[in-house]
Coordinates of C-alpha atoms in Angstrom, one line a residue:
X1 CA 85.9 128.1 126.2
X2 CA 82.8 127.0 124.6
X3 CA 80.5 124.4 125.1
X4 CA 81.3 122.1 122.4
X5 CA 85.4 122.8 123.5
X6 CA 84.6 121.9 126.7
X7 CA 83.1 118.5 125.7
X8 CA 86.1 117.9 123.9
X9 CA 88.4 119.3 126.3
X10 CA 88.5 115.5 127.5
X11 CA 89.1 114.0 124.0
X12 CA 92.0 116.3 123.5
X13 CA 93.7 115.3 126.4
X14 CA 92.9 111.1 125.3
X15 CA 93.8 111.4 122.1
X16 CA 97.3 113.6 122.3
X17 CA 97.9 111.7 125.6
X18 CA 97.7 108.1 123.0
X19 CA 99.3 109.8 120.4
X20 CA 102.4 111.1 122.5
X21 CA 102.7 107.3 124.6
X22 CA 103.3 106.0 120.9
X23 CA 105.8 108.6 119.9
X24 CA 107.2 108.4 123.3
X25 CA 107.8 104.5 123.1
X26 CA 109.0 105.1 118.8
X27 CA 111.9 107.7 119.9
X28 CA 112.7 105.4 122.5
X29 CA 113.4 102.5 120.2
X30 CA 115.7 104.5 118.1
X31 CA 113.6 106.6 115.5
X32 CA 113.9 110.5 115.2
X33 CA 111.7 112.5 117.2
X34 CA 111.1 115.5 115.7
X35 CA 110.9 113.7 112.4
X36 CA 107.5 113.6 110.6
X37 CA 107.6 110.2 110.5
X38 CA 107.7 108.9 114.1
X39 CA 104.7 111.7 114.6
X40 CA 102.5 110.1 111.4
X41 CA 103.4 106.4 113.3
X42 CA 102.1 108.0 116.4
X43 CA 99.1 109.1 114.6
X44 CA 98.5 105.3 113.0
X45 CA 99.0 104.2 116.3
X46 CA 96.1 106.2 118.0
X47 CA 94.2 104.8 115.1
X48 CA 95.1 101.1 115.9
X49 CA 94.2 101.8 119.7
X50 CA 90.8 103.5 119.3
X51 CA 89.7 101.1 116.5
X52 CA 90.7 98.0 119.3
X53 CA 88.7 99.8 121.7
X54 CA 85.9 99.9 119.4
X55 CA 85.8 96.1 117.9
X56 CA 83.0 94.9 120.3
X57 CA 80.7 98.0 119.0
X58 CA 81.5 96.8 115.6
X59 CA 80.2 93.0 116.9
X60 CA 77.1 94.9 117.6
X61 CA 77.1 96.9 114.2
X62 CA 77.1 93.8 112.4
X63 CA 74.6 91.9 114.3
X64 CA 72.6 95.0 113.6
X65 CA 73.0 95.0 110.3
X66 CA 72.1 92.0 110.2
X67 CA 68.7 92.5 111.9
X68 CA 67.8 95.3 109.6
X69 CA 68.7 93.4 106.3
X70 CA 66.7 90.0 107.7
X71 CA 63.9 92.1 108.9
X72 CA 63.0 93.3 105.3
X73 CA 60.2 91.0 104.4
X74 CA 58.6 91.1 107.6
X75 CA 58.6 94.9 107.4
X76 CA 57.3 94.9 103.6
X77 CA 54.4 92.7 104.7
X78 CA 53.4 94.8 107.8
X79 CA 53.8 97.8 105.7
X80 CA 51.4 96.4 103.1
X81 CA 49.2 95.1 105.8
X82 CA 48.5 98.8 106.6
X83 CA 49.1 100.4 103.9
X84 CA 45.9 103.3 103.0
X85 CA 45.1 103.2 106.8
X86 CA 45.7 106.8 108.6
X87 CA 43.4 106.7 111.5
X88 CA 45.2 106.7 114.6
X89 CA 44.7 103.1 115.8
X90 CA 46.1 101.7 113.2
X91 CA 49.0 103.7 113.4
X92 CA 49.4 103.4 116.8
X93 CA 49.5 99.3 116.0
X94 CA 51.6 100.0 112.9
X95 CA 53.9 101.4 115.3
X96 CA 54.2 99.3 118.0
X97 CA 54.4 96.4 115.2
X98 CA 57.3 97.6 114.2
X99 CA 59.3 98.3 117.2
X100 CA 58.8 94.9 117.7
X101 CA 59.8 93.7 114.8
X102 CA 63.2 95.7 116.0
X103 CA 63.3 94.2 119.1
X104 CA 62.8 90.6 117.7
X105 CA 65.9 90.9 115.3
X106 CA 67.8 93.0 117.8
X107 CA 68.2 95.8 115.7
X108 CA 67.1 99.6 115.3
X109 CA 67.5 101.8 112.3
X110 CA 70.5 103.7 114.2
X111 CA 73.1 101.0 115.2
X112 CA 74.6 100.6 112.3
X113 CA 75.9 104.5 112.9
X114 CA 76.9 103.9 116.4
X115 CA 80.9 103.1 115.5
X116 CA 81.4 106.6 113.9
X117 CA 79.1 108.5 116.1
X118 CA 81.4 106.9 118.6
X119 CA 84.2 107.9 116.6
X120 CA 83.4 111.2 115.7
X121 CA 84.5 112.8 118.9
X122 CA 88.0 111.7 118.7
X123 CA 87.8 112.5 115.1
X124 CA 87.1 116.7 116.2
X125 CA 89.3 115.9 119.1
X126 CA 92.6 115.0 116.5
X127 CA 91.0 117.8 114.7
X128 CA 91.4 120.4 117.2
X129 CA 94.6 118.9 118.2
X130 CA 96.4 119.3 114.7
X131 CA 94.4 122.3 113.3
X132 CA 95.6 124.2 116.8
X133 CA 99.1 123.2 116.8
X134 CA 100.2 126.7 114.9
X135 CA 98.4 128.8 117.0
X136 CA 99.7 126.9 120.2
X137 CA 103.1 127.2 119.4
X138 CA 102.8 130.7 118.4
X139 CA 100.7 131.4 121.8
X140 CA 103.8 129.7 124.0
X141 CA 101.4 127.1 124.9
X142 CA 101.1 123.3 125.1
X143 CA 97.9 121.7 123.7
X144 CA 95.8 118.8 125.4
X145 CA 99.2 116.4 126.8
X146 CA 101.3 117.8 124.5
X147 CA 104.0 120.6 126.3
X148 CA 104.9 123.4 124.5
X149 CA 108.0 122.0 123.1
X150 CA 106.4 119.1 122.0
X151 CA 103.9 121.2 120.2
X152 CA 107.1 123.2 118.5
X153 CA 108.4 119.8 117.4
X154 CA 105.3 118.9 116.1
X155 CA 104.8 122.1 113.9
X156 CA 108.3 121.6 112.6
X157 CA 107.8 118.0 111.7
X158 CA 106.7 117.0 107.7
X159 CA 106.3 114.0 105.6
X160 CA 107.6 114.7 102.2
X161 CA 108.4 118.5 102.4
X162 CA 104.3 119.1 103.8
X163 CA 103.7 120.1 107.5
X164 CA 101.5 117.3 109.4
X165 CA 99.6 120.4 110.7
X166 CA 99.1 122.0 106.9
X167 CA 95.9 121.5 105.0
X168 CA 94.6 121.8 101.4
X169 CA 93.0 125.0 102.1
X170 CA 94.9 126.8 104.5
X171 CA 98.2 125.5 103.1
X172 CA 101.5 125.5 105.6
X173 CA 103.7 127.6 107.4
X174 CA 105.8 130.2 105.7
X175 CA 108.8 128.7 104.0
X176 CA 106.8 125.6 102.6
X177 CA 106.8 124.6 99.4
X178 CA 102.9 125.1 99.1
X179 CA 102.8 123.0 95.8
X180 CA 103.9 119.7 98.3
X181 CA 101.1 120.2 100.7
X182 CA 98.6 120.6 97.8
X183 CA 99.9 117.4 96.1
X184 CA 100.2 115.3 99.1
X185 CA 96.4 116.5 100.3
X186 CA 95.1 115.6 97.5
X187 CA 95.9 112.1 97.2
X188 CA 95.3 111.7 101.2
X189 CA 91.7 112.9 100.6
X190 CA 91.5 111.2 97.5
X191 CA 93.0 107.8 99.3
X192 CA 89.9 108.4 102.3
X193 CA 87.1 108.5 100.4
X194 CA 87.8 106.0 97.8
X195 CA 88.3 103.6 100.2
X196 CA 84.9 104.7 101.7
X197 CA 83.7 104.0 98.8
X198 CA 85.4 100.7 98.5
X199 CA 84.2 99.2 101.9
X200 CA 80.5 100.5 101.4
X201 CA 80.8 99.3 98.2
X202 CA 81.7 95.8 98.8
X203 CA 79.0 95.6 101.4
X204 CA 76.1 95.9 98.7
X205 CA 77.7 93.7 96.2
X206 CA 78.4 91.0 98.2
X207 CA 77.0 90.9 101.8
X208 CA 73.0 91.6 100.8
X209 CA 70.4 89.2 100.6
X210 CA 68.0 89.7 97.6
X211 CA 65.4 91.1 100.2
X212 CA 67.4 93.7 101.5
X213 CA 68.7 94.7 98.0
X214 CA 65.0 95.6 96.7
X215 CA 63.9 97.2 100.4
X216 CA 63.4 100.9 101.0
X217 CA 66.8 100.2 103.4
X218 CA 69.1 99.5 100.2
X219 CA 67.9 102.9 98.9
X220 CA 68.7 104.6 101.9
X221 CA 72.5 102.6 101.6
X222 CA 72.6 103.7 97.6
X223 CA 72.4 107.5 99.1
X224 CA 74.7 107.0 101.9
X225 CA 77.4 105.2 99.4
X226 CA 77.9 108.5 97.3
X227 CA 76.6 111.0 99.6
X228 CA 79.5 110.3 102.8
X229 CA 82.9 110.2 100.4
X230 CA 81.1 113.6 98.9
X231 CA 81.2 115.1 102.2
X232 CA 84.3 113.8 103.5
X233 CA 86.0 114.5 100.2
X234 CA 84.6 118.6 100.3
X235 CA 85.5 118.4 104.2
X236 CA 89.0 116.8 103.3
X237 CA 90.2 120.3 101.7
X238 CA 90.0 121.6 105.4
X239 CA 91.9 118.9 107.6
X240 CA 95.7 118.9 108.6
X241 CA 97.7 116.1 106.8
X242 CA 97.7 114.3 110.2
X243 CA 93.8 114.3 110.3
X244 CA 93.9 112.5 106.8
X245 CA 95.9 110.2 107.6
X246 CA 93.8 109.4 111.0
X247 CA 90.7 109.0 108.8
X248 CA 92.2 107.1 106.1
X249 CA 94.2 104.5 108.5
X250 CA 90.6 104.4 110.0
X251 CA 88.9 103.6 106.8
X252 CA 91.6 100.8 105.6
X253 CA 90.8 99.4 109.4
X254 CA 86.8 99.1 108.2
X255 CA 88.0 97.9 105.2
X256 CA 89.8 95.0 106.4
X257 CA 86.9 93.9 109.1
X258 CA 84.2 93.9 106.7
X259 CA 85.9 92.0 104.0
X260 CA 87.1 89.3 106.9
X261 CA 82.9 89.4 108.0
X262 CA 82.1 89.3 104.3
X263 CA 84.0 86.2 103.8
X264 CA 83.8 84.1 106.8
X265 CA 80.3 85.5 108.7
X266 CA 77.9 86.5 105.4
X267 CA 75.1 87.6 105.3
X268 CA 72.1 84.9 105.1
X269 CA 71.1 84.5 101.0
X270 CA 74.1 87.0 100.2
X271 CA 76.5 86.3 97.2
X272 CA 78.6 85.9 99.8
X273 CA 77.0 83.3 101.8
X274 CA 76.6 81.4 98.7
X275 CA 80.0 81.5 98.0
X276 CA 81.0 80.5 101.6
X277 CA 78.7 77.1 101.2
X278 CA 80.4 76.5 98.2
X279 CA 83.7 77.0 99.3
X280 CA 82.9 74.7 102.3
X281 CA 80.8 72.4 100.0
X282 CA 84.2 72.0 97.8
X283 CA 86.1 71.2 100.8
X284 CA 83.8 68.3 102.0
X285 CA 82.9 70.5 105.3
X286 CA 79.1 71.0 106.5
X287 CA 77.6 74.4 106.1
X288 CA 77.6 77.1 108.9
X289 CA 74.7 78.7 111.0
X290 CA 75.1 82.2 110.0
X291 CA 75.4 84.8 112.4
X292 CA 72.2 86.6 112.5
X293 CA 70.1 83.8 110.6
X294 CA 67.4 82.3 112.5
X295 CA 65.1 79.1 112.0
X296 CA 61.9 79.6 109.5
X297 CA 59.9 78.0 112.2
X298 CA 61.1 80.3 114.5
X299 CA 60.4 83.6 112.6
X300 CA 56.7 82.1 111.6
X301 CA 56.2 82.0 114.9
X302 CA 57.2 85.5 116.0
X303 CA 55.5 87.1 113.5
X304 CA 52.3 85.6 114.3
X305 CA 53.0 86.7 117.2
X306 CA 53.7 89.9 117.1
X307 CA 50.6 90.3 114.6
X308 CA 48.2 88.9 116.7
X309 CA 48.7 91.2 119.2
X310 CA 48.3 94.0 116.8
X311 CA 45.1 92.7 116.0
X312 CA 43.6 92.6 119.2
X313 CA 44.5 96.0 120.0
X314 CA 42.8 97.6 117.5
X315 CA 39.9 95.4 118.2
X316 CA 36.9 97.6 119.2
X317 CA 35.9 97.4 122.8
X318 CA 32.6 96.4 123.6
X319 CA 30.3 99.0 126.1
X320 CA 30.0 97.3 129.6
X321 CA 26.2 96.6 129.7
X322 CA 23.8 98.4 132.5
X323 CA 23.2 95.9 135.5
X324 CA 19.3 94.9 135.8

């Protein structure tokens, strides 16, 4: 086995362990289980646990999101404070400026990545897991929890005529109606990354203050809004069925959580935040403190702060004079 098998070696056996208990507990209630759709229930249902698992991260995302949206004009004015100076000094103070400019907002440039990194190795893990099944089965062998006759059943289950092991590409097993799997592939691949699209979407449209929205960040989230359904939708052609269903269960999830943040915890001097004063402000309630906003005293102060103790470290040192 390889390195990166044997890092997933202990995804493989999480995720089909989760995906079995919930096909276990559906065959127990009643429902088929070699049918192809107890195993596509299962699959949801790995979804629904690993997304749970994962809601305090997405607290964390959004706080950091937050940070790096609210920490725009701060950043544009050290940025222009500096700006034509290269000796090392300066960038030295540039530097250390803006880590703590990070640390201030609580935020880095990375956190708002951490739920898929997170994510991504169950993702090659349910990967593995589906894309293996064939082999497995023709092998005599079980894969991660899954025994070998669980592995059978899963290779003979479908959803509409198409294997949940068959993909776009590589197409099913012989004696399947090839057209099926090509139809139902592409409208699961076509289902994930629209509604990647959708939730990224929604995100600049309504959750970005005007700051963030003309900062180098928003075009660094233009490229990522076009750029990530490209990739999943060229990638899509080479997952299992059950793979695109993971990922699109996994994007409606992200889709639900960020309009529910959108609407009730905005962004500060968003559309969205607007619309929630409103709304309250129809209603006779008192505006919100927004999650993430802070007082203008507050950030005053912390800025001076933070450059007054870039100034004095690129202050010049004086020489210590000679003793008479």
């Amino acid at each position: 086995m390889d390195i990166f098998g044997t890092i997933l070696a202990p995804f493989k056996w999480l995720v089909s362990a989760i995906m079995l208990g919930f096909h276990d507990g559906l065959s127990f209630i009643g429902l088929p289980p070699e049918n192809g759709w107890t195993w596509t229930l299962s699959i949801i249902g790995l979804v629904l646990v690993i997304r749970a698992a994962l809601i305090p991260v997405f607290v964390k995302q959004i706080k950091a999101q937050r940070g790096m949206q609210l920490l725009q004009p701060d950043l544009k004015k050290m940025q222009a404070k500096y700006k034509g100076k290269t000796d090392q000094l300066s960038r030295q103070a540039m530097a250390q400026e803006q880590m703590a400019l990070y640390k201030k907002h609580g935020t880095n440039p990375f956190s708002a990545c951490l739920p898929m990194l997170i994510q991504m190795p169950f993702f090659f893990a349910l990967f593995q897991v589906l894309s293996g099944i064939t082999q497995a089965r023709q092998a005599g062998q079980g894969i991660g929890a899954l025994s070998h006759e669980q592995v059978v059943q899963f290779d003979e289950s479908s959803i509409f005529g198409a294997p949940l092991s068959a993909s776009l590409l590589h197409g099913g097993p012989a004696g399947t109606d090839q057209t099926v799997v090509w139809i139902l592939s592409i409208v699961m691949i076509l289902a994930m990354t629209a509604s990647q699209f959708i939730t990224q979407k929604q995100i600049m449209a309504k959750n970005m203050s005007e700051e963030a929205m003309a900062s180098p960040f928003m075009r660094q989230q233009k490229m990522m809004l076009y750029v990530l359904p490209l990739v999943f939708g060229i990638g899509g052609i080479n997952f299992p069925i059950g793979v695109l269903i993971y990922w699109t269960t996994t994007n409606l999830w992200t889709m639900g959580q960020q309009f529910f943040v959108i609407r009730r915890m905005p962004t500060p001097g968003s559309p969205a935040a607007k619309a929630l004063a409103e709304r309250r402000a129809a209603k006779g309630l008192p505006s919100l403190p927004l999650v993430g906003a802070k007082k203008d005293a507050d950030v005053a102060a912390e800025v001076a702060a933070v450059e007054l103790k870039a100034q004095q470290r690129i202050q010049p040192q004086r020489k210590n004079r000679k003793k008479k």
